[in-house]
Short mmCIF file of C-alpha atoms in Angstrom, two decimals:
data_model
loop_
_atom_site.label_atom_id
_atom_site.label_comp_id
_atom_site.label_asym_id
_atom_site.label_seq_id
_atom_site.Cartn_x
_atom_site.Cartn_y
_atom_site.Cartn_z
CA MET A 29 103.96 23.15 100.06
CA LYS A 30 101.78 24.05 97.20
CA ARG A 31 100.35 27.05 99.17
CA ILE A 32 103.67 28.68 99.95
CA ILE A 33 104.97 28.96 96.32
CA PRO A 34 102.35 31.49 95.38
CA ILE A 35 103.00 33.79 98.31
CA ILE A 36 107.11 33.48 98.07
CA ALA A 37 106.49 34.46 94.19
CA THR A 38 104.32 37.46 95.06
CA LEU A 39 107.01 38.64 97.64
CA ALA A 40 109.68 38.17 95.00
CA ILE A 41 107.55 40.47 92.27
CA ILE A 42 107.22 43.09 95.25
CA ALA A 43 111.11 43.07 96.08
CA ALA A 44 111.93 43.11 92.42
CA ALA A 45 109.39 46.31 91.73
CA THR A 46 110.70 48.08 94.66
CA SER A 47 114.29 47.49 93.53
CA CYS A 48 113.56 49.24 90.23
CA GLU A 49 112.02 52.42 91.70
CA LYS A 50 114.12 55.22 90.36
CA LYS A 51 116.00 57.29 93.19
CA LYS A 52 116.22 61.13 92.76
CA THR A 53 119.38 62.54 92.43
CA PRO A 54 120.03 65.43 94.75
CA ASP A 55 121.58 68.61 93.02
CA ASN A 56 122.30 70.13 96.47
CA GLN A 57 121.13 73.70 95.21
CA VAL A 58 118.28 76.00 96.30
CA SER A 59 117.31 78.80 93.88
CA ILE A 60 114.70 81.06 92.43
CA LYS A 61 115.37 80.89 88.94
CA SER A 62 112.61 83.64 88.10
CA MET A 63 110.06 85.20 90.12
CA THR A 64 107.27 87.36 88.30
CA LEU A 65 103.94 89.14 89.43
CA PRO A 66 101.71 88.79 86.65
CA ALA A 67 99.26 91.50 86.39
CA SER A 68 96.77 88.96 85.29
CA LEU A 69 96.72 87.53 88.66
CA ASN A 70 97.23 90.63 90.40
CA PRO A 71 94.90 93.46 89.38
CA VAL A 72 96.46 96.14 91.37
CA LEU A 73 99.30 96.36 88.58
CA LYS A 74 99.00 97.75 85.14
CA GLU A 75 101.55 95.35 83.88
CA ASP A 76 103.82 92.34 84.96
CA ALA A 77 106.57 93.05 87.51
CA VAL A 78 109.39 91.18 86.90
CA GLY A 79 111.40 90.15 89.87
CA VAL A 80 115.42 90.36 89.90
CA ALA A 81 116.76 87.47 91.77
CA GLY A 82 120.25 87.16 92.61
CA ALA A 83 122.50 86.98 95.77
CA ARG A 84 119.59 85.54 97.94
CA LYS A 85 117.56 88.52 96.99
CA VAL A 86 114.74 89.31 94.82
CA LYS A 87 113.80 92.81 93.94
CA PHE A 88 110.72 94.19 92.29
CA ILE A 89 110.30 97.50 91.00
CA PHE A 90 106.69 99.16 91.55
CA PRO A 91 105.06 102.33 90.46
CA LYS A 92 104.69 104.67 93.66
CA THR A 93 101.06 104.28 93.34
CA VAL A 94 100.83 100.54 94.42
CA THR A 95 100.22 100.48 98.14
CA GLU A 96 99.33 96.50 97.85
CA THR A 97 101.64 94.23 99.63
CA THR A 98 100.44 90.86 99.15
CA PHE A 99 101.05 89.46 95.68
CA ILE A 100 100.20 86.30 93.97
CA PRO A 101 103.69 85.32 91.92
CA VAL A 102 104.48 83.08 89.30
CA PHE A 103 108.10 81.38 89.97
CA GLU A 104 110.40 78.60 88.85
CA LEU A 105 112.69 76.87 91.25
CA SER A 106 115.88 74.73 90.99
CA GLU A 107 114.98 71.07 90.95
CA HIS A 108 112.92 69.36 93.91
CA ASP A 109 112.88 72.89 95.76
CA VAL A 110 109.82 73.85 97.74
CA LEU A 111 109.20 77.72 98.35
CA SER A 112 107.43 78.95 101.43
CA GLN A 113 106.79 81.88 103.36
CA TYR A 114 106.58 82.08 107.05
CA GLY A 115 105.44 78.36 107.50
CA LYS A 116 103.40 78.45 104.28
CA VAL A 117 104.23 76.56 101.38
CA LEU A 118 103.58 78.34 98.32
CA THR A 119 102.21 77.22 94.86
CA SER A 120 103.26 79.22 91.68
CA GLY A 121 100.45 80.96 90.21
CA THR A 122 97.85 79.95 92.95
CA THR A 123 99.14 81.22 96.54
CA PRO A 124 99.38 84.83 97.56
CA CYS A 125 102.29 85.91 99.98
CA LYS A 126 103.80 89.11 101.14
CA ILE A 127 106.11 90.94 98.91
CA ALA A 128 107.36 94.15 100.59
CA ASN A 129 110.53 95.59 102.19
CA GLY A 130 111.90 93.08 104.70
CA ASP A 131 109.93 90.06 103.93
CA SER A 132 111.65 86.99 103.20
CA LEU A 133 110.87 83.61 101.21
CA HIS A 134 112.28 80.23 102.45
CA ILE A 135 113.33 77.68 99.86
CA SER A 136 114.19 74.13 100.53
CA ASP A 137 115.25 71.01 98.55
CA ASP A 138 113.42 67.94 99.57
CA VAL A 139 116.27 65.56 98.14
CA SER A 140 119.51 67.44 99.13
CA GLY A 141 118.42 68.71 102.52
CA VAL A 142 119.66 72.24 102.31
CA SER A 143 117.89 75.36 102.35
CA SER A 144 118.36 79.08 102.09
CA ASP A 145 116.38 82.46 102.65
CA TYR A 146 115.69 85.13 99.92
CA VAL A 147 115.32 88.71 100.97
CA ILE A 148 112.59 90.58 99.36
CA GLU A 149 113.21 94.16 98.19
CA VAL A 150 110.83 96.77 96.52
CA VAL A 151 111.77 99.90 94.79
CA PHE A 152 108.72 102.54 94.14
CA ASP A 153 109.44 104.45 90.94
CA ASP A 154 107.45 107.13 89.37
CA GLY A 155 107.32 104.85 86.11
CA LYS A 156 110.16 106.99 84.05
CA VAL A 157 112.79 104.06 84.32
CA ALA A 158 110.71 101.58 83.22
CA ALA A 159 109.61 103.83 80.07
CA ASP A 160 112.60 105.66 79.48
CA ASN A 161 115.71 104.32 81.48
CA VAL A 162 116.56 107.71 82.42
CA LEU A 163 120.09 106.20 83.41
CA LEU A 164 120.99 106.21 79.70
CA PRO A 165 121.62 109.06 77.67
CA MET A 166 120.49 107.13 74.85
CA ASP A 167 119.30 103.74 73.53
CA VAL A 168 121.86 100.94 74.01
CA ILE A 169 121.72 98.44 71.20
CA PRO A 170 123.82 95.62 70.11
CA ASP A 171 125.80 95.89 66.98
CA ARG A 172 124.62 92.59 65.73
CA ILE A 173 122.00 90.04 66.93
CA GLU A 174 123.86 86.60 67.48
CA GLU A 175 124.16 84.01 70.36
CA THR A 176 126.77 86.20 72.35
CA MET A 177 126.21 90.13 72.68
CA PHE A 178 127.67 93.16 74.25
CA VAL A 179 126.47 96.26 75.08
CA SER A 180 128.03 98.67 77.23
CA VAL A 181 126.26 101.17 79.75
CA PRO A 182 127.54 104.27 81.69
CA GLY A 183 129.03 103.41 84.92
CA GLU A 184 126.08 104.89 86.98
CA ALA A 185 123.67 102.73 85.06
CA TYR A 186 126.11 99.29 85.74
CA MET A 187 124.68 96.76 88.12
CA ARG A 188 121.22 98.49 88.18
CA ASN A 189 118.09 97.62 87.11
CA LEU A 190 116.78 98.72 83.71
CA THR A 191 114.26 97.90 81.16
CA LEU A 192 115.38 95.80 78.39
CA THR A 193 112.94 95.98 75.18
CA VAL A 194 112.87 92.68 72.96
CA LYS A 195 111.21 91.82 69.99
CA ALA A 196 110.62 88.74 67.86
CA GLY A 197 108.94 87.78 64.97
CA PRO A 198 105.26 86.18 64.82
CA ASN A 199 104.39 83.38 66.69
CA ASP A 200 107.49 83.66 68.70
CA VAL A 201 107.55 83.32 72.48
CA ILE A 202 110.20 85.38 74.27
CA LYS A 203 111.86 84.40 77.64
CA VAL A 204 114.29 86.59 79.65
CA ASN A 205 116.22 84.90 82.27
CA HIS A 206 113.67 82.10 82.20
CA ALA A 207 110.63 84.25 82.82
CA SER A 208 108.00 85.06 80.00
CA VAL A 209 108.19 88.47 78.59
CA PRO A 210 105.01 90.76 78.62
CA ALA A 211 103.21 91.51 75.64
CA ASN A 212 104.83 94.91 75.37
CA GLY A 213 108.30 93.04 75.28
CA LYS A 214 109.61 95.00 78.14
CA THR A 215 111.12 93.47 81.12
CA LEU A 216 113.42 94.33 83.94
CA VAL A 217 116.82 93.34 84.07
CA ASP A 218 120.18 93.60 86.53
CA THR A 219 122.65 95.01 84.58
CA GLY A 220 125.20 93.36 86.88
CA PHE A 221 124.72 89.87 85.15
CA PRO A 222 124.31 88.36 81.77
CA VAL A 223 120.95 88.36 80.48
CA GLU A 224 119.34 84.99 79.26
CA ILE A 225 117.11 85.43 76.03
CA LYS A 226 115.52 82.42 74.46
CA VAL A 227 112.99 82.62 71.25
CA THR A 228 110.70 79.78 70.72
CA ASP A 229 108.38 79.38 67.57
CA ASP A 230 105.98 77.01 68.60
CA ILE A 231 104.56 76.55 65.10
CA ALA A 232 107.80 75.77 63.67
CA GLY A 233 109.14 73.95 66.73
CA THR A 234 112.31 75.61 66.83
CA SER A 235 114.04 77.97 69.29
CA SER A 236 117.20 79.98 69.37
CA SER A 237 118.89 81.27 72.40
CA TYR A 238 121.28 84.30 73.18
CA VAL A 239 123.29 85.95 75.73
CA LEU A 240 123.21 89.62 76.47
CA ASN A 241 126.54 90.73 78.15
CA ILE A 242 126.31 94.39 79.88
CA VAL A 243 129.61 96.10 80.61
CA PRO A 244 130.35 99.52 81.90
CA GLN A 245 131.69 102.06 79.43
CA THR A 246 135.28 103.18 79.51
CA GLY A 247 137.07 106.05 78.34
CA MET A 248 133.62 107.25 76.70
CA VAL A 249 132.30 110.73 76.94
CA ILE A 250 128.48 111.16 75.85
CA ARG A 251 127.82 114.97 75.05
#
């Protein structure tokens, strides 16, 4: 009988340890929060190409000179998600994938069991939109910097991709829609959605968050 006691005790400890394992909570979501093609990982690009993700589509704007279709993306997904392309699992910042019109990305949630596909759209531009936003007759700037801001754009520029320029103080790190902003402060945004901006001071250990709402102009004539 004495030999059985240690075995029973051991089994009891194993059972107790197993029952204490934390179960993952399903979020029933599959989404690409952000996707960027950093120039540092993709030498064919002169500057980072920031994808606009939404409505199960990821859109990129490339200069006309870019003919490459394979890139290494950096991306952020919703919790428990796995991103793959044509059966190959993608690791952010490591795995190359096809980025061209008609290509797709598959995202699945290991916990919730749900999945979805994102279609890739690529638009080629001569570079003027990124530099000048030719759809705008003049710069569009909020009246003041505060947590919730509004700007209006002409109807032809609404729900289009425009270049947003953001600047902050020394030691500050800026993220727009959860993606890091290049050193030049320029990032592509879809004007059909609110823009989330977060500024973090790594030295002071503080941060501030803002939401920029973009609305179409009404009853305004610019001459």
